CSV table of C-alpha atoms in Angstrom, one decimal:
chain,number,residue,atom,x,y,z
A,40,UNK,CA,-25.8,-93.4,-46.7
A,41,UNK,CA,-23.6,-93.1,-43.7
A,42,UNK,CA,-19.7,-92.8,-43.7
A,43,UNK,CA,-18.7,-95.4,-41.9
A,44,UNK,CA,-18.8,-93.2,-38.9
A,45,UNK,CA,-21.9,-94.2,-37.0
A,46,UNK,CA,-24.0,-96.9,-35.7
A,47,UNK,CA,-27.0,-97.9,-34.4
A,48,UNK,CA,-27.2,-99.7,-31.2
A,49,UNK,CA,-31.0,-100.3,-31.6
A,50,UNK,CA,-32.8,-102.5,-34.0
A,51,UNK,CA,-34.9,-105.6,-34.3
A,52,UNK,CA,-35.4,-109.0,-36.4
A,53,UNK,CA,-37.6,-111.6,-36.9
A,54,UNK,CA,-36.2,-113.1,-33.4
A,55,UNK,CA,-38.8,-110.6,-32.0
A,56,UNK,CA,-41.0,-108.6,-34.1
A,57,UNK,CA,-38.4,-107.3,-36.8
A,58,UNK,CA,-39.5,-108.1,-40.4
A,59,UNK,CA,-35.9,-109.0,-41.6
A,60,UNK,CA,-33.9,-112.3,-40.3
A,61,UNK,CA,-30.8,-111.4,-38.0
A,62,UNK,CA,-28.6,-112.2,-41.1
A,63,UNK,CA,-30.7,-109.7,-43.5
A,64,UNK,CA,-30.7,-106.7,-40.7
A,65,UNK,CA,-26.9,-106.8,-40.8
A,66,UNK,CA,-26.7,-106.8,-44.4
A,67,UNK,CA,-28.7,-103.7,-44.7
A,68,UNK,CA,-26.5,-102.1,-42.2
A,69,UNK,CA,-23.9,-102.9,-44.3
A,70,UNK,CA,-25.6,-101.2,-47.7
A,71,UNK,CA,-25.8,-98.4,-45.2
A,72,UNK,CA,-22.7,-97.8,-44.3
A,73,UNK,CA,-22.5,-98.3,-40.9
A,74,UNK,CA,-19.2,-99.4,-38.7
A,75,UNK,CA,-21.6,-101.3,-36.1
A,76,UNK,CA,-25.1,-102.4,-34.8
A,77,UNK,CA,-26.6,-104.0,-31.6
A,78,UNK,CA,-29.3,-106.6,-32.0
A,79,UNK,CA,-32.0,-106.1,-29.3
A,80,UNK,CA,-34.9,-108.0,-29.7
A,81,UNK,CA,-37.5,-108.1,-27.5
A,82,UNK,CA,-37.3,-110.2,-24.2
A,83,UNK,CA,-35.0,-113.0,-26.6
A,84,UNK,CA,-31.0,-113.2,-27.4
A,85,UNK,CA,-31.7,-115.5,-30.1
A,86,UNK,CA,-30.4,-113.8,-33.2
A,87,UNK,CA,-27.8,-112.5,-32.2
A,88,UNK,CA,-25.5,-115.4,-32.8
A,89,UNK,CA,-26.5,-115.6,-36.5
A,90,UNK,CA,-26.2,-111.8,-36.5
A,91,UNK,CA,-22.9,-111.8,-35.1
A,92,UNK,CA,-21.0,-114.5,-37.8
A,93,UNK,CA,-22.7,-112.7,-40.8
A,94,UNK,CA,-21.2,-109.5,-39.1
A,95,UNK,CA,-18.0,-111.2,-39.2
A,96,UNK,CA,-18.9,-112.4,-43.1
A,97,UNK,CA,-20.2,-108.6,-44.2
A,98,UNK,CA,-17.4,-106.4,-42.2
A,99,UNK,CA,-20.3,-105.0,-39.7
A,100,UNK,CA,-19.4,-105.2,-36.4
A,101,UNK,CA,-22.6,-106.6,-34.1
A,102,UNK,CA,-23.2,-105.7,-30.2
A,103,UNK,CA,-24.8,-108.5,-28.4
A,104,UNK,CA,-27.9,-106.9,-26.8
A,105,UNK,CA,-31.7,-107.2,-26.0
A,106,UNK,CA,-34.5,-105.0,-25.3
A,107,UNK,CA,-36.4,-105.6,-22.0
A,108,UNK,CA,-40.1,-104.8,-21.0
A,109,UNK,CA,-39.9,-103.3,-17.3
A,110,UNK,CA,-41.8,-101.4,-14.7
A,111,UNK,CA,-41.7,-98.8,-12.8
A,112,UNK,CA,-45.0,-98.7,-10.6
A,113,UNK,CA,-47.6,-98.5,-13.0
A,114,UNK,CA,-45.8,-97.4,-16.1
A,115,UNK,CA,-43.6,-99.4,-18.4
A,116,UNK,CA,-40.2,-98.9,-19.6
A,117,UNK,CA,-38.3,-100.3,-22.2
A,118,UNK,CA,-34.3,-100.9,-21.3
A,119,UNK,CA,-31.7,-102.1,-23.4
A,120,UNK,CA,-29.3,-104.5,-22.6
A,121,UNK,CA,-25.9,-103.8,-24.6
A,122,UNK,CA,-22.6,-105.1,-24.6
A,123,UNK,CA,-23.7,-108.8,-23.3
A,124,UNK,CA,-20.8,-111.2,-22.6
A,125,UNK,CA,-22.1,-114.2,-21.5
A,126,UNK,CA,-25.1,-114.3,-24.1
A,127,UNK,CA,-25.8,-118.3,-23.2
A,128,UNK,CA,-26.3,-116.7,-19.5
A,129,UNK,CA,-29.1,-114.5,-20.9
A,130,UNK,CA,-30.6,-116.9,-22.7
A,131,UNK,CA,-31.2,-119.0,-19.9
A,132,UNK,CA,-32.6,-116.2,-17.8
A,133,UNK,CA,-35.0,-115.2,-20.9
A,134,UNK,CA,-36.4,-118.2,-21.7
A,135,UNK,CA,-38.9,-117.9,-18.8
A,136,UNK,CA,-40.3,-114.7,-20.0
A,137,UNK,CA,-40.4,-116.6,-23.8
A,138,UNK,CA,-42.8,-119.0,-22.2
A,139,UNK,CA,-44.5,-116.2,-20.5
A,140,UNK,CA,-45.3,-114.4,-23.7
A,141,UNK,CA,-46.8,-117.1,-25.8
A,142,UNK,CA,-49.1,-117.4,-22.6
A,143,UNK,CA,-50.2,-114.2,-23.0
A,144,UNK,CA,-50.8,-114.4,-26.5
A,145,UNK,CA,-52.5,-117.9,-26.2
A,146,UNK,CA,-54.4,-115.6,-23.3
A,147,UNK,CA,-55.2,-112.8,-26.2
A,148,UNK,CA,-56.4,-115.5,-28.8
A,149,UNK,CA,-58.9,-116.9,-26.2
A,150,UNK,CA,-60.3,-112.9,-25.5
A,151,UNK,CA,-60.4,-112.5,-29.6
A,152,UNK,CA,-62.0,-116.1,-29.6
A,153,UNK,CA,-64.8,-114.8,-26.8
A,154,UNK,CA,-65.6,-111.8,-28.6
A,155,UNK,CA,-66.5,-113.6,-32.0
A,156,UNK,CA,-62.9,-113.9,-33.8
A,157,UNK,CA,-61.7,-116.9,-34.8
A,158,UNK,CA,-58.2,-116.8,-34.6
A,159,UNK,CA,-55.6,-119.6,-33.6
A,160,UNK,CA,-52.9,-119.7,-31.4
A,161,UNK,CA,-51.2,-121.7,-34.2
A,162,UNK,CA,-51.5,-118.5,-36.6
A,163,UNK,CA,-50.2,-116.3,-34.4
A,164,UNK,CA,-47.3,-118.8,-33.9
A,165,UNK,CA,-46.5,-119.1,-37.5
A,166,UNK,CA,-46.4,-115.1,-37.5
A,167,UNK,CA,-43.5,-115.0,-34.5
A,168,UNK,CA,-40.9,-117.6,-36.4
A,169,UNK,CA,-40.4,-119.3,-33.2
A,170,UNK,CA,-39.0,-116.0,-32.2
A,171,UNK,CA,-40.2,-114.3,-28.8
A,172,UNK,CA,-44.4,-114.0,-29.5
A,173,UNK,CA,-45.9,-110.2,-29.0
A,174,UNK,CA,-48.9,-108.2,-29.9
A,175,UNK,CA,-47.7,-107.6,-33.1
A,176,UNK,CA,-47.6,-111.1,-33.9
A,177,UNK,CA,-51.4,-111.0,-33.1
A,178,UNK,CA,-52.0,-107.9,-34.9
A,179,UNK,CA,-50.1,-109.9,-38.5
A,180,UNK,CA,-52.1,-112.6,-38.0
A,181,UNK,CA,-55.2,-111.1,-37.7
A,182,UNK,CA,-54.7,-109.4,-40.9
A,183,UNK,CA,-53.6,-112.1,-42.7
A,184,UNK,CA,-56.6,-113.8,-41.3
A,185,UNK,CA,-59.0,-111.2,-42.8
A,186,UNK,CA,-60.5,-110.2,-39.5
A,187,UNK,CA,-58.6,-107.0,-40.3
A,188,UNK,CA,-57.5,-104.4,-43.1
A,189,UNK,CA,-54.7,-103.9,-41.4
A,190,UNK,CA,-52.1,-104.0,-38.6
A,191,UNK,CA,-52.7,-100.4,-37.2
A,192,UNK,CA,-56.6,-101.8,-36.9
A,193,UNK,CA,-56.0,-104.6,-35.1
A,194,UNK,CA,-54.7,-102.5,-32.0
A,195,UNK,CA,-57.1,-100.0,-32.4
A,196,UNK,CA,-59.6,-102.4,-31.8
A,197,UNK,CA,-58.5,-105.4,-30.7
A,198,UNK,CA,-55.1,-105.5,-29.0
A,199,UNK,CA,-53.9,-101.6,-27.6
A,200,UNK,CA,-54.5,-101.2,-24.1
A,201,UNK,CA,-57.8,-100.8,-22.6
A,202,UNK,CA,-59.3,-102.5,-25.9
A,203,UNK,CA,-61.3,-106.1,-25.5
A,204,UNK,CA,-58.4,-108.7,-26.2
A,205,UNK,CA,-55.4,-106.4,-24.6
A,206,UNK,CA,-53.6,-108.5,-22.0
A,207,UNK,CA,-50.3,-106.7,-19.5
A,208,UNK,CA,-47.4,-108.3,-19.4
A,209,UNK,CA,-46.1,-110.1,-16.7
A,210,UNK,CA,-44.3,-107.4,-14.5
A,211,UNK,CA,-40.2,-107.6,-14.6
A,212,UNK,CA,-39.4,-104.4,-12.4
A,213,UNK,CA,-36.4,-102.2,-13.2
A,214,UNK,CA,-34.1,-103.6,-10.3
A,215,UNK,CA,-34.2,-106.9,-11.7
A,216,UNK,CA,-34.3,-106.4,-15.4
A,217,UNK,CA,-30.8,-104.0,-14.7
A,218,UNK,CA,-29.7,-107.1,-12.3
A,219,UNK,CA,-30.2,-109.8,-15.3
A,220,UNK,CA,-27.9,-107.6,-18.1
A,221,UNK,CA,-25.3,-106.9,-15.3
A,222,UNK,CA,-24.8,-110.4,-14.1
A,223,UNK,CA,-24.6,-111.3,-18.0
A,224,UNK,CA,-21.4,-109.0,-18.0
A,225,UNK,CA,-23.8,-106.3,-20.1
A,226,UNK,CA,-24.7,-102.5,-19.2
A,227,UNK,CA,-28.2,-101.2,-19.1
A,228,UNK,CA,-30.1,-98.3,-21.3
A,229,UNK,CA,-33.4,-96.6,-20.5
A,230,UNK,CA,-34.6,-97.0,-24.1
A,231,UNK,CA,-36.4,-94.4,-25.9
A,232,UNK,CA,-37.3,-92.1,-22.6
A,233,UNK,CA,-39.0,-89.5,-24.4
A,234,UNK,CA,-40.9,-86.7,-22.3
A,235,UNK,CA,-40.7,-89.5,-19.5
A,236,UNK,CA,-37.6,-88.8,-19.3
A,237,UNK,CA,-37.1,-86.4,-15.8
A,238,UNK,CA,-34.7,-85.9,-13.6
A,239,UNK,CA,-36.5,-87.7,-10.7
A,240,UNK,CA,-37.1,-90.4,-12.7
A,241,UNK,CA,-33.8,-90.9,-13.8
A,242,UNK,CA,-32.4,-90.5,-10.8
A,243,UNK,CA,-34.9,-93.3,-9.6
A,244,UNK,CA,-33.0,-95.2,-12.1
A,245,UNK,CA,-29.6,-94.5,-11.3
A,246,UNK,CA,-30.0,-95.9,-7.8
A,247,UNK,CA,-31.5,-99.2,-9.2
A,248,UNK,CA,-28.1,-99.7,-11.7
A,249,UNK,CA,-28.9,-98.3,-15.1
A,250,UNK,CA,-25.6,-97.2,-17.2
A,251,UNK,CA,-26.7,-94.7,-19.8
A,252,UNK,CA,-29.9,-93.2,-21.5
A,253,UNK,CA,-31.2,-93.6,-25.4
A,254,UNK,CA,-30.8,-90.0,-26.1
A,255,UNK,CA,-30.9,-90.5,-29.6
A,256,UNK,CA,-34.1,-91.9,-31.2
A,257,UNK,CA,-36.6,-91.3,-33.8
A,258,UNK,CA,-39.7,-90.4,-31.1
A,259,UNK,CA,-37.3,-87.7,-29.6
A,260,UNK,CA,-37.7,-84.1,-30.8
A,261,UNK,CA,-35.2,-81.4,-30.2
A,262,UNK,CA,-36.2,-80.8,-26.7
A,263,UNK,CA,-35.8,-84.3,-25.6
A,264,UNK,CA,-32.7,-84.7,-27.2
A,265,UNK,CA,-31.2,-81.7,-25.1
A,266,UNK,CA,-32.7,-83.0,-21.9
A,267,UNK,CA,-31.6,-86.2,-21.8
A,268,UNK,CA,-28.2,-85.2,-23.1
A,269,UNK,CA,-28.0,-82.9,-20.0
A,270,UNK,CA,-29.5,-85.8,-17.5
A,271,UNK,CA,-26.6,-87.9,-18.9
A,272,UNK,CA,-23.8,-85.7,-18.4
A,273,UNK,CA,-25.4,-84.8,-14.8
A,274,UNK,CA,-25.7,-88.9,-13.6
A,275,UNK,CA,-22.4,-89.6,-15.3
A,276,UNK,CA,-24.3,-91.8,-17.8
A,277,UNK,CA,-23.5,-93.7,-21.4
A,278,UNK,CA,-25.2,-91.8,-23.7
A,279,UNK,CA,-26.8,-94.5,-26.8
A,280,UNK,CA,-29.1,-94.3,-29.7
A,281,UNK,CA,-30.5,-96.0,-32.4
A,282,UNK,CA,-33.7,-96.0,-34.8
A,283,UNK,CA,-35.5,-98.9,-33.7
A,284,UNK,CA,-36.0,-100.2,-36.7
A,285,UNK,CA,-37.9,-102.9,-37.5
A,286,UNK,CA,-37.2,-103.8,-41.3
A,287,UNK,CA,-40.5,-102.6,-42.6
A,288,UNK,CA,-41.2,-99.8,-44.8
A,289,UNK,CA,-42.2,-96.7,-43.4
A,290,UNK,CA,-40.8,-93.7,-41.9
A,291,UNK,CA,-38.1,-95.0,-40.1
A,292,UNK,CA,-34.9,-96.0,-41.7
A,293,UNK,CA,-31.7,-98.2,-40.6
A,294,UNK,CA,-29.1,-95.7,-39.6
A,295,UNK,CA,-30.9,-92.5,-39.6
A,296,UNK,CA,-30.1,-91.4,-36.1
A,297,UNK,CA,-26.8,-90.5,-36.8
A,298,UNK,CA,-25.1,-92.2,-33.8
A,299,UNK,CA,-21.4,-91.2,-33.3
A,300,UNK,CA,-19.1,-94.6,-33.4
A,301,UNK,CA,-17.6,-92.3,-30.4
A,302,UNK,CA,-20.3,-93.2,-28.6
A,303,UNK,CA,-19.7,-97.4,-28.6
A,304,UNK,CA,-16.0,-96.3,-27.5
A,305,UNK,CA,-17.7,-94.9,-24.0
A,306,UNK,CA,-20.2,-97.8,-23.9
A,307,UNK,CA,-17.5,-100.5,-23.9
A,308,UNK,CA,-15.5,-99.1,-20.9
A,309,UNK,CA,-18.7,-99.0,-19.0
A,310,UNK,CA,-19.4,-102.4,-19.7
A,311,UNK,CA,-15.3,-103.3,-18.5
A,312,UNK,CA,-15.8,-101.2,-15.5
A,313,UNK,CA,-18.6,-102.8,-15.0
A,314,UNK,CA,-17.5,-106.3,-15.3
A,315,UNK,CA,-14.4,-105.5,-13.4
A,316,UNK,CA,-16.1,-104.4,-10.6
């Protein structure tokens, strides 16, 4: 149980593909004590309305924010948006990469559909909510469809990389994904950087606009933690964390990366600074 003291400024609902309804997601951050969350669904802004007013009902404060799929060259990267101001301004630039992802998943159902697997587009629909589609849409769909025993087995032999029904995302590269959150009045976060996370790469990343680094997160050991600590201070960047938690059972729990409320403090004057500029 936390004190009151902490946030997490990473999490996910059935807007993308959380488990748990924007309204339930803040209600558990509530039974867990927390002063405040961000909302960052995948490639979609569309909870975070309903997550906001129940904030307002519960006593949680909620960050408007988003978690965009990126590239750098060949590799992908995951960056959060936080602090959005003009969320109806994101949600206008998102909606093309909505209609972009349930082409790739209607893309991924015809591969399954070549290969002997009977599954609809309609199923995997029903699976997203009308939220933002993604593999593991695909992946629940397929279980509850029976062509599966589970959701772990349906990327490891259907829908992980390389495998017969995998499909890449269209390419948003990091310039324009930091562009997007800036011009909706928001800063930008290399999410969950891991051992990617070098100083050349950074760097890289500093020069195309990003504002801090997820130092925080539960794929992190202690070694990353420290690095990317240190790359922060060095680039003068927001430092952010959360637990990515996507309302199922499992290892991962709401709250559990400790994140200072201190840390929001920082974030907000970037985002002024930002949208003083």
């Amino acid at each position: 149980m936390s004190d009151g003291q902490h946030v997490d400024l990473h999490l996910h609902s059935t807007a993308s593909d959380g488990a748990l309804a924007p309204e339930a997601v803040v209600d558990a951050a509530r039974a867990a004590g927390l002063a405040a969350i961000a909302l960052t669904d995948h490639d979609t802004v569309g909870g975070v309305d309903a997550a906001i007013r129940a904030g307002q009902s519960l006593g949680v404060r909620v960050i408007a924010g988003v978690e965009l799929s990126a590239h750098d060259g060949a590799m992908e990267v995951h960056l959060l948006g936080l602090h959005i101001a003009r969320v109806d301004l994101m949600a206008s630039a998102l909606a093309r990469f909505r209609d972009d992802r349930v082409t790739r998943a209607e893309q991924i159902v015809a591969k399954l559909n070549a290969i002997g697997v009977p599954l609809t587009v309609d199923a995997v629909l029903a699976e997203s909510g009308g939220g933002a589609v993604g593999r593991p849409h695909v992946a629940r769909a397929l279980v509850k469809g029976g062509f599966v025993a589970d959701e772990r087995e349906a990327f490891y032999r259907y829908l992980a990389t390389g495998k017969k029904a995998y499909v890449d995302k269209p390419r948003l590269e990091v310039a324009d994904a930091v562009r997007l959150v800036h011009e909706a009045g928001g800063i930008v976060v290399w999410a969950h950087p891991g051992s990617e996370g070098r100083r050349e790469r950074v760097e890289r990343f500093v020069a195309a606009g990003i504002d801090g680094l997820e130092v925080r997160h539960p794929s992190h050991n202690a070694d990353d933690i420290d690095r990317l600590t240190a790359l922060a201070d060095f680039f003068r960047l927001v430092p952010s964390g959360g637990s990515d938690w996507h309302g199922q059972p499992g290892a991962r729990a709401i709250g559990m990366m400790n994140v200072p409320a201190e840390w929001l403090a920082v974030q907000e004057r970037r985002a002024e600074s930002r949208r003083a500029a």
